[in-house]
Amino acid sequence: MKQTSNKSGAALSRWGLAALALISTYLLFHGAIVTRARSLLDPYSFSGDALQHIPPLWYAHERSLFSLDYIRDYYWKALFPPLFKATYWVVTLFAEPASASKIVSCALSILFVATITRTSYVLAGRSSAFISLVLATGGTLKNFPFMSGLQRGFGTWLCALMLLLVVQGNILGLCTAIVLTAMFYPAAAVFGLTALGLILCLPERFLGRGAPWTIRRRFATMGLCGVLTSLSVLPQLRAGSLYGERLSIEHQQEFAEWGPLGRYTQGDRGVTMPFWQKFHDNTFSSLMAGKLGRSKHHPSDDEASPEVPSPQDALRRNFLLTIFASLVCALLLARRTGGRLTPEVVRICAYLTAVGVSFAAATLLFPLLYIPTRYVVITLPALVPLIFPALWTGAVGVLWGSRAPRLLEPAAISMGMVALAFLGWFSLAIKPMPTASGHRELFSVIKALPRESVIVGWPRGAITTVSLFTGRNVLLHEEAHQIFHRNFLEECRRRMRAIIKLYSSPSQAAVDELRRDYGATHILLDRKHLKNTPSYFAPYQDEILAARAAAGATSLYLEQAVQDATIFRLQNLILIDLTKLPPAADNRAAQLP
């Protein structure tokens, strides 16, 4: 009877601590949660990455749209893995792509936090799980706009899942997760294979459930997992090859889009970036984002002197002190164990080593293994909220010893909360996602157009949101202007130069070419661009400047088109119906009696 009572008390204690963790997390991040919830409830809120990856999912929502858009075809066939598409086949049965991406984002966020919390519990107990729940929730809230239901979001959660399997020593489960990951986000599968290979090289006492395996079975497992993973990504690679040679920074002499003024930043272009720099960027910047985000302090030149430290300097100091204190905690734990590492810790070290190895291999083989910095971006969100709480709570256990064992958990949790408060983690400043709600009337008009409509506009600005919220074709917009395959990039070049001609031509010829070559039916024009030269990345900025200079003071044909064929106005935005303009000169000649 007493034993039953003890079990009931333990169960109540466990559930009570879980409830306390959830309530505390909500209270700590109440403001951030409310801000994020408002963005979710706004049907027109979005993140920048969603503008390129979510519009092609209209193919899953409305099958009649298939093969109407070259750009969306490219994304659907060459860039989307099969299980990513399958997930949206299901979710878009109930919601349009923009809303579906929010549903998927919520699911991924919940799964990520739950997975990290479970991993921390397995590794270091309930106190560590409590702190990991808080840390992982804050990180997920901060990075929510970047997940957006994208492949990267799946990759981040799947890396967390693989970390859980590593801690559990579940080698077969890890192999299964790697193969599935290849069909969601192949870069994460490459990392998973690297981690698996390192773990299988460990002595048998560190292999967990794989301890009885022979060397032959280890090699066979690694080989089979690698073959299945390769077969999983082969269809996507073959589809990509249909769009020509794979390009990289080595082609920047031929394609200025790959240069420093081009489409991507240094890390995304494959420019060599030290691993520790990226590690620092992804840990330090995230941990200190709260206070920096809230600060409105902009020091003047005088304030930038060494005598007056900036908020960033203070937070960097706090971060470094926290790292130092965590290393001290690690030393305390090492002393207690006599320097003997547990199998779980050894496997985590192998997992962490795999991050650096994957980063180095992707840098060396770029672009074969995708963007090197992605291997840091998708793995650290799982490692940081696991390792730090485990070290802190473990150190408390060493220092506390056997004194008042019932107070051990509160003491460990208190230390973790103090550490997070020291880092400003409880004051996370969460910015709302951008919203296009002011354009809802425009979207309603465009969505009512025939499905084969093609909208032309300058690739920056309102045009970038049209495909996401209407499903209608856009000739080109910046977020979809990819530079990874030669044929696709050359097609984007042709389209961009046709747009430049439209925005600098005094005659109707540019409109006629767009109608003839691309089936253009409408122009979405920002009136500011009639007088001011719009901007874009290299090499097109120089080209539009030269084209406008060549046109001189001559009026642009777009001004005449505004007068003759405008069907909708919304502030500076004007929608022009090209069917209301005169037919092309060669067509007029054919119509003469």
XYZ file of C-alpha atoms in Angstrom, residues 501-502 507-520 523 557 578 581-588:
27
model
C 12.749 47.177 -71.293
C 9.131 47.659 -70.200
C 6.967 52.655 -77.198
C 4.518 49.786 -77.012
C 7.098 47.299 -78.317
C 8.064 46.071 -74.851
C 4.425 45.325 -73.983
C 3.960 43.490 -77.271
C 7.011 41.320 -76.565
C 5.728 40.407 -73.100
C 2.351 39.421 -74.517
C 3.886 37.416 -77.347
C 6.731 35.693 -75.487
C 5.234 35.164 -72.038
C 1.475 35.483 -72.390
C 1.463 38.525 -70.110
C 0.935 44.847 -65.279
C 4.842 54.051 -72.543
C -3.103 44.525 -71.333
C -4.266 48.179 -75.072
C -3.981 48.250 -78.880
C -2.824 44.980 -80.427
C 0.747 44.629 -81.643
C 1.674 46.336 -84.910
C 1.995 43.056 -86.867
C -1.440 41.958 -85.656
C -2.992 45.283 -86.667
